[in-house]
Amino acid sequence: MENQTKQKLNRKTGGQNTRLPIKIVQFGGGNFMRGFTDYIIDKMNREADFNAGIVNVQPTPNGSVHKLEAQDNLYTLFTRGIKKGALIDEKQVISAIQKSVNPYTDYQEFLALAKEKELEFIFSNTTETGIAYDEAETSYQGPHKNFPAKLTVLLYERFRHFNGAADKGVRIIPCELIEDNAFALRNIITRYARLWNLEDRFVQWIQQCNYFHNTLVDRIVPGYPKDDAGSYEDRVDYEDQMMVVSEAFLLFVIQDAGNLKERIPFHKINEQILVVDDIRPYRLRKVRILNGGHTLMLAPAVLSGLETVKEAMDHPFTGTFLHDAVFNEINPTLGLNEAELREFAEEVFDRFRNPFIKHHLESIALYFVSKFKVRVLPSVLTSIESNGKLPVNLTFSLACLIRFYQGSFGEKALPLNDEEGIIAKFKEIWKNESYETVAQLALSETSFWDTDLTQVKGLQEAVAKALYEIDHHDMETAYRNFVQFYS
């Protein structure tokens, strides 16, 4: 069926005529929220009788809620990837959003959301810069550009309408990728309340009658498939300008407060949604295994002539190298349940192998040194402290990073994409012909690592050995010789 003969997606063509009570206000209706939060709510509505409708609030003046409204707030979600070794390729119409509101063009409609009797949850994803205090928002009068300012107004209007009733507080669950995101948001709301001279009783209501849940979210949602829209359009018999593509993996870790589990049936759907007392171990797990995995395999993969994460996973050397580094050297340093770590790591590897997402290694090379320092180096140092010896794979990865910053390998220029000062220092270091000197200068550069790594027993000698092997053999042979030397 040609696109021009298709009907636009709406409640009738999508077969989604049921209207739901408004329990959720959502700030941000972009790709991630539609492929993550809205998907979760929709699934709980279908499988756990949650019966929760969402109002989507446009966070910026140049948003696209009008496009969702034109489709009765419906859209198609394509979920594609690998899950527990199985290929996933599914589609469904998401119908949880009941209404989209543009506060810049209809501010009163936005304020009216405060009066919704069944409203209980606020979700948000306004990017990492969204949870910030804006000194320019000096007045209570809106509309405001700043997200926390908008939320402060909405909460104050609710406080006033229900006369400060304790049971009309809400649960605020932000999905922005900053540490302690809910607590940061709460602090900014309190600042605006003070700045605008709102009554003390409102501040008390915010602190005592509302729950702020810190979160960790993880899912890749590329969004509208603009490069391959035709193949997706052929899979539906309606016109959908807001379709979204997502990977199969999903992780949602939420810090508990006020018996959250009793208020929202996350446990009734088969998704990796964890309501926990402390999210810090899960954040650590993600940084060290997922982010750290990307970082530690980058240089070995690039030096092996590979271009994408999937190629690195499928390659006999780099795929095995990453597996051994994670399972034998990173997981034992985390102090978490071994079975859970193994399951998480296998899921990470499935994501890396996703045939539907082309993740170029070059893109991971941005600020490579600082990423290694945060994501991989702590595993190196913790492993040495625990075992009294160097972790072979992580040490080889560090040597590969130093070799990477030489700038070329064979006749190929390497994708250096870092601060000019770091690149310049490595250029000076690599003017030396001695691998021992290169290792000593690179490891002792505290501006790279925040510590002098030559003080780590045996590390300088090991890196020098690895550098020699890398320059005199193919990567797999270099690695094998290095392992034999230290076994």
Short mmCIF file of C-alpha atoms in Angstrom, two decimals:
data_model
loop_
_atom_site.label_atom_id
_atom_site.label_comp_id
_atom_site.label_asym_id
_atom_site.label_seq_id
_atom_site.Cartn_x
_atom_site.Cartn_y
_atom_site.Cartn_z
CA MET A 1 0.00 0.00 0.00
CA GLU A 2 1.49 3.35 -1.02
CA ASN A 3 1.98 5.93 1.73
CA GLN A 4 -0.35 8.47 0.12
CA THR A 5 -3.27 6.01 0.32
CA LYS A 6 -2.77 5.24 3.99
CA GLN A 7 -4.85 6.84 6.72
CA LYS A 8 -3.06 8.77 9.45
CA LEU A 9 -2.63 6.87 12.70
CA ASN A 10 -5.35 7.78 15.20
CA ARG A 11 -7.46 6.12 17.88
CA LYS A 12 -9.73 4.59 15.26
CA THR A 13 -7.13 3.31 12.79
CA GLY A 14 -4.88 2.16 15.63
CA GLY A 15 -7.70 0.36 17.42
CA GLN A 16 -6.96 2.22 20.65
CA ASN A 17 -10.25 3.80 21.70
CA THR A 18 -10.01 3.32 25.48
CA ARG A 19 -9.40 6.56 27.39
CA LEU A 20 -7.47 6.41 30.66
CA PRO A 21 -7.52 8.60 33.80
CA ILE A 22 -4.60 11.01 34.12
CA LYS A 23 -2.19 9.60 36.68
CA ILE A 24 1.06 10.84 35.12
CA VAL A 25 2.40 14.16 33.90
CA GLN A 26 5.49 13.78 31.75
CA PHE A 27 7.96 16.54 30.91
CA GLY A 28 9.66 15.61 27.66
CA GLY A 29 8.11 13.49 24.92
CA GLY A 30 11.23 12.87 22.86
CA ASN A 31 12.56 9.59 21.53
CA PHE A 32 13.86 8.28 24.83
CA MET A 33 10.68 8.89 26.83
CA ARG A 34 8.49 7.35 24.15
CA GLY A 35 10.73 4.30 23.84
CA PHE A 36 11.31 3.92 27.57
CA THR A 37 8.89 5.43 30.12
CA ASP A 38 5.80 5.50 27.90
CA TYR A 39 6.53 1.94 26.78
CA ILE A 40 6.72 0.81 30.42
CA ILE A 41 3.46 2.55 31.38
CA ASP A 42 1.73 1.18 28.29
CA LYS A 43 2.89 -2.34 29.14
CA MET A 44 1.66 -2.03 32.72
CA ASN A 45 -1.69 -0.82 31.42
CA ARG A 46 -1.99 -3.87 29.15
CA GLU A 47 -0.54 -6.53 31.45
CA ALA A 48 -1.02 -5.29 35.02
CA ASP A 49 -4.26 -3.27 34.87
CA PHE A 50 -2.43 -0.09 35.89
CA ASN A 51 -5.04 2.05 34.09
CA ALA A 52 -2.79 5.12 33.93
CA GLY A 53 -2.97 7.88 31.34
CA ILE A 54 -0.11 10.27 30.60
CA VAL A 55 -0.17 13.96 29.77
CA ASN A 56 2.90 14.90 27.78
CA VAL A 57 4.17 18.44 28.49
CA GLN A 58 6.40 20.04 25.86
CA PRO A 59 9.64 21.10 27.62
CA THR A 60 10.94 23.63 25.08
CA PRO A 61 9.27 26.27 22.87
CA ASN A 62 10.30 24.42 19.68
CA GLY A 63 8.95 20.99 20.56
CA SER A 64 6.74 18.67 18.53
CA VAL A 65 3.74 17.83 20.68
CA HIS A 66 1.50 19.07 17.87
CA LYS A 67 2.67 16.10 15.79
CA LEU A 68 1.60 13.69 18.52
CA GLU A 69 -1.73 15.48 18.95
CA ALA A 70 -2.34 15.11 15.22
CA GLN A 71 -2.13 11.33 15.73
CA ASP A 72 -4.29 11.26 18.89
CA ASN A 73 -1.01 10.84 20.79
CA LEU A 74 -0.42 7.39 19.35
CA TYR A 75 2.80 6.15 17.78
CA THR A 76 4.42 2.88 16.77
CA LEU A 77 7.37 1.51 18.72
CA PHE A 78 9.70 -0.92 16.93
CA THR A 79 11.82 -2.92 19.38
CA ARG A 80 14.84 -4.49 17.70
CA GLY A 81 17.93 -6.21 19.05
CA ILE A 82 19.20 -9.30 20.81
CA LYS A 83 17.89 -10.50 24.16
CA LYS A 84 19.37 -13.58 25.86
CA GLY A 85 20.83 -14.60 22.52
CA ALA A 86 17.51 -14.39 20.66
CA LEU A 87 16.79 -11.91 17.89
CA ILE A 88 13.99 -9.49 18.84
CA ASP A 89 12.04 -7.64 16.14
CA GLU A 90 8.65 -6.44 17.39
CA LYS A 91 6.25 -3.55 16.83
CA GLN A 92 3.31 -2.17 18.79
CA VAL A 93 1.16 0.94 19.01
CA ILE A 94 1.75 2.83 22.28
CA SER A 95 -1.43 4.39 23.59
CA ALA A 96 -0.63 5.53 27.16
CA ILE A 97 -0.35 9.24 26.28
CA GLN A 98 -3.83 10.77 26.46
CA LYS A 99 -3.00 14.38 25.74
CA SER A 100 -0.05 16.61 24.85
CA VAL A 101 0.19 20.15 26.16
CA ASN A 102 2.29 23.06 24.94
CA PRO A 103 2.64 25.42 27.93
CA TYR A 104 4.06 28.15 25.71
CA THR A 105 0.86 28.42 23.67
CA ASP A 106 -1.74 27.27 26.21
CA TYR A 107 -0.44 28.03 29.68
CA GLN A 108 -3.83 27.69 31.37
CA GLU A 109 -4.20 24.15 30.06
CA PHE A 110 -0.83 23.38 31.62
CA LEU A 111 -1.84 24.88 34.99
CA ALA A 112 -5.10 22.91 34.91
CA LEU A 113 -3.11 19.67 35.14
CA ALA A 114 -2.54 20.48 38.82
CA LYS A 115 -6.24 19.83 39.45
CA GLU A 116 -6.25 16.25 38.18
CA LYS A 117 -7.54 14.24 41.14
CA GLU A 118 -5.77 10.98 40.25
CA LEU A 119 -2.42 12.55 39.35
CA GLU A 120 0.28 10.68 41.25
CA PHE A 121 3.48 10.57 39.20
CA ILE A 122 5.78 13.05 37.47
CA PHE A 123 8.28 11.64 34.97
CA SER A 124 10.84 13.72 33.11
CA ASN A 125 13.69 13.54 30.65
CA THR A 126 14.82 17.04 29.73
CA THR A 127 18.47 16.08 29.01
CA GLU A 128 21.31 16.31 31.53
CA THR A 129 21.15 20.12 31.39
CA GLY A 130 17.42 20.18 32.15
CA ILE A 131 17.77 19.83 35.92
CA ALA A 132 19.42 23.18 36.52
CA TYR A 133 18.64 26.43 38.30
CA ASP A 134 18.10 29.43 36.03
CA GLU A 135 18.62 32.78 37.73
CA ALA A 136 16.61 34.45 34.98
CA GLU A 137 13.39 32.80 36.23
CA THR A 138 12.79 35.53 38.82
CA SER A 139 8.99 35.54 38.70
CA TYR A 140 6.30 33.01 39.52
CA GLN A 141 4.40 34.16 36.44
CA GLY A 142 4.88 31.87 33.47
CA PRO A 143 5.31 30.28 31.10
CA HIS A 144 8.81 29.38 32.18
CA LYS A 145 11.51 27.92 29.95
CA ASN A 146 13.24 26.16 32.84
CA PHE A 147 11.90 22.67 33.67
CA PRO A 148 12.28 22.84 37.48
CA ALA A 149 10.53 26.24 37.39
CA LYS A 150 7.62 24.72 35.46
CA LEU A 151 7.40 21.86 37.93
CA THR A 152 7.50 24.24 40.91
CA VAL A 153 4.51 26.12 39.50
CA LEU A 154 2.59 22.92 38.81
CA LEU A 155 3.19 21.67 42.34
CA TYR A 156 2.25 25.01 43.88
CA GLU A 157 -0.99 25.14 41.90
CA ARG A 158 -1.78 21.62 43.13
CA PHE A 159 -0.91 22.59 46.70
CA ARG A 160 -3.29 25.56 46.52
CA HIS A 161 -6.13 23.76 44.73
CA PHE A 162 -6.23 20.91 47.26
CA ASN A 163 -5.47 23.15 50.25
CA GLY A 164 -2.18 21.39 51.02
CA ALA A 165 -3.79 17.96 51.38
CA ALA A 166 -1.14 15.42 52.29
CA ASP A 167 -2.59 12.76 49.99
CA LYS A 168 -2.35 15.03 46.94
CA GLY A 169 1.43 15.02 46.87
CA VAL A 170 3.07 13.24 43.95
CA ARG A 171 5.96 10.92 43.22
CA ILE A 172 8.65 12.55 41.13
CA ILE A 173 10.73 10.14 39.03
CA PRO A 174 13.20 11.99 36.78
CA CYS A 175 15.09 10.10 34.08
CA GLU A 176 17.83 12.64 33.39
CA LEU A 177 21.32 11.13 33.41
CA ILE A 178 22.80 12.93 36.40
CA GLU A 179 23.69 11.53 39.79
CA ASP A 180 20.97 11.88 42.47
CA ASN A 181 18.70 13.43 39.85
CA ALA A 182 15.58 13.58 42.03
CA PHE A 183 17.36 15.14 44.99
CA ALA A 184 18.92 17.74 42.70
CA LEU A 185 15.47 18.54 41.33
CA ARG A 186 13.99 18.83 44.82
CA ASN A 187 16.69 21.29 45.85
CA ILE A 188 16.02 23.52 42.84
CA ILE A 189 12.26 23.47 43.46
CA THR A 190 12.92 24.63 47.01
CA ARG A 191 15.16 27.43 45.71
CA TYR A 192 12.43 28.67 43.39
CA ALA A 193 9.88 28.53 46.20
CA ARG A 194 12.14 30.74 48.31
CA LEU A 195 12.97 33.05 45.40
CA TRP A 196 9.29 33.58 44.60
CA ASN A 197 8.36 34.05 48.28
CA LEU A 198 5.92 31.14 48.28
CA GLU A 199 4.66 30.26 51.74
CA ASP A 200 6.68 28.07 54.07
CA ARG A 201 3.80 25.63 54.29
CA PHE A 202 4.26 24.86 50.58
CA VAL A 203 7.95 24.08 51.12
CA GLN A 204 6.99 21.78 53.98
CA TRP A 205 4.39 20.10 51.75
CA ILE A 206 7.03 19.55 49.06
CA GLN A 207 9.41 17.96 51.53
CA GLN A 208 6.92 15.95 53.58
CA CYS A 209 4.08 14.98 51.19
CA ASN A 210 5.95 14.34 47.92
CA TYR A 211 8.43 11.59 47.15
CA PHE A 212 11.57 12.14 45.08
CA HIS A 213 13.01 8.97 43.54
CA ASN A 214 16.56 8.97 42.20
CA THR A 215 16.93 6.80 39.12
CA LEU A 216 19.32 5.12 36.73
CA VAL A 217 17.99 4.58 33.21
CA ASP A 218 19.52 2.67 30.33
CA ARG A 219 18.13 2.02 26.87
CA ILE A 220 19.29 3.05 23.42
CA VAL A 221 16.42 4.70 21.53
CA PRO A 222 17.65 5.93 18.13
CA GLY A 223 14.18 7.36 17.42
CA TYR A 224 12.60 7.91 14.03
CA PRO A 225 14.34 5.73 11.43
CA LYS A 226 14.98 8.54 8.96
CA ASP A 227 17.69 6.62 7.09
CA ASP A 228 15.44 3.61 6.54
CA ALA A 229 11.92 4.98 7.00
CA GLY A 230 10.53 3.16 3.98
CA SER A 231 11.17 -0.34 5.33
CA TYR A 232 9.42 0.57 8.58
CA GLU A 233 6.50 2.22 6.83
CA ASP A 234 5.99 -0.97 4.84
CA ARG A 235 5.36 -2.81 8.10
CA VAL A 236 2.30 -0.76 9.09
CA ASP A 237 -0.96 -0.06 7.26
CA TYR A 238 -1.28 3.54 8.47
CA GLU A 239 0.75 6.73 8.28
CA ASP A 240 2.86 7.40 11.39
CA GLN A 241 5.19 10.40 11.50
CA MET A 242 6.19 9.73 15.12
CA MET A 243 7.32 6.11 14.96
CA VAL A 244 10.24 5.23 17.22
CA VAL A 245 12.90 2.50 17.07
CA SER A 246 14.41 1.13 20.30
CA GLU A 247 16.85 -1.60 21.27
CA ALA A 248 15.48 -4.60 23.18
CA PHE A 249 17.50 -4.00 26.35
CA LEU A 250 15.91 -1.96 29.14
CA LEU A 251 17.14 -1.16 32.64
CA PHE A 252 15.30 1.07 35.09
CA VAL A 253 16.67 1.31 38.64
CA ILE A 254 14.61 3.43 41.03
CA GLN A 255 15.42 4.41 44.59
CA ASP A 256 12.55 3.43 46.83
CA ALA A 257 10.64 5.84 49.07
CA GLY A 258 7.20 5.64 50.60
CA ASN A 259 6.54 2.08 49.45
CA LEU A 260 6.74 2.83 45.74
CA LYS A 261 6.24 -0.86 44.93
CA GLU A 262 2.70 -0.67 46.33
CA ARG A 263 1.79 2.27 44.10
CA ILE A 264 3.04 1.13 40.69
CA PRO A 265 3.11 -2.50 39.45
CA PHE A 266 6.59 -2.65 37.95
CA HIS A 267 6.97 -6.20 39.25
CA LYS A 268 4.03 -7.45 37.17
CA ILE A 269 5.71 -6.95 33.81
CA ASN A 270 8.70 -8.86 32.49
CA GLU A 271 11.19 -6.00 32.34
CA GLN A 272 14.39 -5.26 34.23
CA ILE A 273 12.91 -2.63 36.58
CA LEU A 274 14.46 -2.63 40.03
CA VAL A 275 13.11 -0.68 43.00
CA VAL A 276 15.98 -0.60 45.48
CA ASP A 277 17.13 1.17 48.62
CA ASP A 278 20.43 2.29 47.07
CA ILE A 279 21.03 2.75 43.34
CA ARG A 280 24.77 3.44 43.68
CA PRO A 281 25.90 -0.19 43.15
CA TYR A 282 23.86 -0.35 39.95
CA ARG A 283 25.34 2.89 38.69
CA LEU A 284 28.79 1.49 39.45
CA ARG A 285 27.93 -1.72 37.61
CA LYS A 286 26.81 0.19 34.52
CA VAL A 287 29.86 2.48 34.48
CA ARG A 288 32.40 -0.31 34.98
CA ILE A 289 30.85 -3.01 32.72
CA LEU A 290 28.89 -1.23 29.99
CA ASN A 291 30.74 2.06 29.69
CA GLY A 292 34.00 0.46 30.78
CA GLY A 293 33.56 -2.35 28.27
CA HIS A 294 33.19 0.12 25.41
CA THR A 295 36.26 2.01 26.57
CA LEU A 296 38.61 -0.88 27.25
CA MET A 297 38.00 -2.55 23.88
CA LEU A 298 38.24 0.68 21.86
CA ALA A 299 42.00 0.86 21.28
CA PRO A 300 42.57 -2.90 20.80
CA ALA A 301 39.72 -2.95 18.26
CA VAL A 302 40.85 0.13 16.34
CA LEU A 303 44.44 -1.12 16.27
CA SER A 304 43.04 -4.38 14.88
CA GLY A 305 41.52 -2.45 11.96
CA LEU A 306 37.90 -2.70 13.12
CA GLU A 307 35.34 0.08 12.76
CA THR A 308 32.20 -0.79 14.77
CA VAL A 309 31.33 -2.21 18.18
CA LYS A 310 29.57 -5.18 16.57
CA GLU A 311 32.65 -5.98 14.49
CA ALA A 312 34.71 -5.91 17.68
CA MET A 313 32.29 -8.29 19.39
CA ASP A 314 32.32 -10.70 16.46
CA HIS A 315 36.12 -10.62 16.03
CA PRO A 316 37.84 -13.72 17.50
CA PHE A 317 40.51 -11.66 19.28
CA THR A 318 38.71 -8.53 20.51
CA GLY A 319 35.49 -10.36 21.40
CA THR A 320 37.34 -12.86 23.58
CA PHE A 321 39.56 -10.11 24.98
CA LEU A 322 36.54 -8.09 26.15
CA HIS A 323 34.81 -11.16 27.61
CA ASP A 324 37.88 -12.11 29.65
CA ALA A 325 38.45 -8.54 30.84
CA VAL A 326 34.88 -8.14 32.09
CA PHE A 327 34.32 -11.58 33.62
CA ASN A 328 37.78 -12.21 35.03
CA GLU A 329 39.00 -8.73 35.96
CA ILE A 330 36.12 -6.24 36.31
CA ASN A 331 33.25 -8.24 37.82
CA PRO A 332 35.33 -9.54 40.77
CA THR A 333 36.13 -5.95 41.81
CA LEU A 334 32.49 -4.79 42.14
CA GLY A 335 31.42 -6.62 45.28
CA LEU A 336 27.98 -7.46 43.88
CA ASN A 337 26.10 -10.71 43.36
CA GLU A 338 28.10 -12.82 40.91
CA ALA A 339 25.06 -14.24 39.10
CA GLU A 340 23.52 -10.79 38.66
CA LEU A 341 26.81 -9.41 37.34
CA ARG A 342 27.11 -12.27 34.87
CA GLU A 343 23.56 -11.76 33.62
CA PHE A 344 24.10 -8.02 33.27
CA ALA A 345 27.37 -8.50 31.39
CA GLU A 346 25.79 -10.99 28.99
CA GLU A 347 23.00 -8.49 28.33
CA VAL A 348 25.61 -5.81 27.67
CA PHE A 349 27.34 -8.08 25.16
CA ASP A 350 24.00 -8.74 23.44
CA ARG A 351 23.57 -4.99 23.11
CA PHE A 352 27.04 -4.61 21.66
CA ARG A 353 26.13 -7.28 19.05
CA ASN A 354 22.86 -5.60 18.06
CA PRO A 355 22.72 -5.88 14.24
CA PHE A 356 20.22 -3.02 14.01
CA ILE A 357 22.50 -0.40 15.60
CA LYS A 358 25.73 0.64 13.88
CA HIS A 359 27.89 2.02 16.69
CA HIS A 360 31.17 3.34 15.30
CA LEU A 361 34.25 2.92 17.47
CA GLU A 362 35.38 6.36 16.38
CA SER A 363 32.47 7.91 18.27
CA ILE A 364 33.65 6.27 21.52
CA ALA A 365 37.10 7.86 21.12
CA LEU A 366 35.81 11.27 22.24
CA TYR A 367 37.70 12.24 25.44
CA PHE A 368 39.21 8.75 25.53
CA VAL A 369 41.69 9.44 28.37
CA SER A 370 39.13 10.87 30.78
CA LYS A 371 36.74 8.02 29.98
CA PHE A 372 39.45 5.45 30.70
CA LYS A 373 40.33 7.22 33.95
CA VAL A 374 36.73 7.08 35.22
CA ARG A 375 35.49 3.84 33.69
CA VAL A 376 38.46 1.44 33.56
CA LEU A 377 41.33 2.65 35.73
CA PRO A 378 39.43 2.07 39.02
CA SER A 379 39.00 -1.58 38.02
CA VAL A 380 42.74 -1.81 37.31
CA LEU A 381 43.70 -0.39 40.70
CA THR A 382 41.06 -2.34 42.65
CA SER A 383 42.11 -5.58 40.98
CA ILE A 384 45.75 -4.97 41.90
CA GLU A 385 44.79 -4.13 45.48
CA SER A 386 42.69 -7.30 45.78
CA ASN A 387 44.96 -9.78 44.00
CA GLY A 388 48.42 -8.29 44.38
CA LYS A 389 49.09 -8.59 40.65
CA LEU A 390 48.33 -6.75 37.42
CA PRO A 391 45.08 -7.57 35.58
CA VAL A 392 46.53 -8.70 32.25
CA ASN A 393 43.67 -7.65 29.95
CA LEU A 394 43.10 -4.25 31.51
CA THR A 395 46.84 -3.56 31.54
CA PHE A 396 47.08 -4.46 27.86
CA SER A 397 44.12 -2.16 27.17
CA LEU A 398 45.93 0.70 28.92
CA ALA A 399 49.00 0.07 26.76
CA CYS A 400 46.80 0.08 23.66
CA LEU A 401 45.40 3.47 24.69
CA ILE A 402 48.93 4.90 24.97
CA ARG A 403 49.77 3.42 21.56
CA PHE A 404 46.53 4.84 20.14
CA TYR A 405 47.59 8.37 21.05
CA GLN A 406 50.72 8.01 18.94
CA GLY A 407 48.29 9.11 16.22
CA SER A 408 48.79 6.54 13.49
CA PHE A 409 49.15 2.80 13.10
CA GLY A 410 50.79 1.48 9.99
CA GLU A 411 49.61 3.80 7.26
CA LYS A 412 46.30 4.60 8.96
CA ALA A 413 45.60 7.79 10.90
CA LEU A 414 43.83 7.10 14.20
CA PRO A 415 40.69 9.01 15.25
CA LEU A 416 42.12 11.21 18.03
CA ASN A 417 39.30 13.33 19.45
CA ASP A 418 40.38 14.75 22.78
CA GLU A 419 41.43 17.98 24.44
CA GLU A 420 44.23 19.66 22.54
CA GLY A 421 46.47 19.62 25.60
CA ILE A 422 46.20 15.85 25.98
CA ILE A 423 46.92 15.21 22.31
CA ALA A 424 49.89 17.61 22.44
CA LYS A 425 51.37 15.92 25.52
CA PHE A 426 51.14 12.51 23.91
CA LYS A 427 52.79 13.90 20.80
CA GLU A 428 55.74 15.01 22.94
CA ILE A 429 55.84 11.67 24.74
CA TRP A 430 55.96 9.75 21.46
CA LYS A 431 58.99 11.70 20.26
CA ASN A 432 60.93 9.22 22.40
CA GLU A 433 62.00 6.00 20.71
CA SER A 434 62.31 3.99 23.91
CA TYR A 435 59.14 2.13 24.93
CA GLU A 436 60.33 2.25 28.53
CA THR A 437 60.54 6.06 28.36
CA VAL A 438 57.15 6.35 26.64
CA ALA A 439 55.58 4.17 29.32
CA GLN A 440 57.25 6.14 32.13
CA LEU A 441 56.19 9.55 30.76
CA ALA A 442 52.64 8.51 29.91
CA LEU A 443 51.96 6.76 33.22
CA SER A 444 53.48 9.53 35.35
CA GLU A 445 51.38 12.26 33.71
CA THR A 446 49.02 13.13 36.57
CA SER A 447 46.94 15.42 34.34
CA PHE A 448 45.83 12.25 32.56
CA TRP A 449 45.12 9.98 35.53
CA ASP A 450 44.98 12.20 38.65
CA THR A 451 47.73 9.98 40.05
CA ASP A 452 51.25 8.82 39.19
CA LEU A 453 50.77 5.33 37.79
CA THR A 454 54.50 4.61 37.75
CA GLN A 455 54.08 4.07 41.49
CA VAL A 456 52.00 0.96 40.75
CA LYS A 457 54.44 -1.93 41.05
CA GLY A 458 55.23 -3.55 37.71
CA LEU A 459 52.85 -1.43 35.64
CA GLN A 460 55.49 0.62 33.83
CA GLU A 461 57.44 -2.48 32.83
CA ALA A 462 54.25 -4.24 31.68
CA VAL A 463 53.09 -1.31 29.54
CA ALA A 464 56.52 -1.00 27.93
CA LYS A 465 56.47 -4.72 27.09
CA ALA A 466 52.98 -4.43 25.59
CA LEU A 467 53.96 -1.40 23.51
CA TYR A 468 56.90 -3.32 22.06
CA GLU A 469 54.71 -6.31 21.18
CA ILE A 470 52.02 -4.11 19.57
CA ASP A 471 54.54 -2.48 17.26
CA HIS A 472 56.24 -5.73 16.25
CA HIS A 473 53.33 -8.13 15.72
CA ASP A 474 49.68 -8.24 14.74
CA MET A 475 47.39 -7.45 17.65
CA GLU A 476 46.39 -11.01 18.48
CA THR A 477 50.00 -12.19 18.52
CA ALA A 478 51.06 -9.15 20.54
CA TYR A 479 48.40 -9.91 23.12
CA ARG A 480 49.30 -13.61 23.27
CA ASN A 481 53.00 -12.82 23.75
CA PHE A 482 52.12 -10.31 26.47
CA VAL A 483 49.94 -12.82 28.32
CA GLN A 484 52.65 -15.51 28.14
CA PHE A 485 55.21 -13.05 29.48
CA TYR A 486 53.09 -12.34 32.59
CA SER A 487 51.55 -15.78 33.15
#
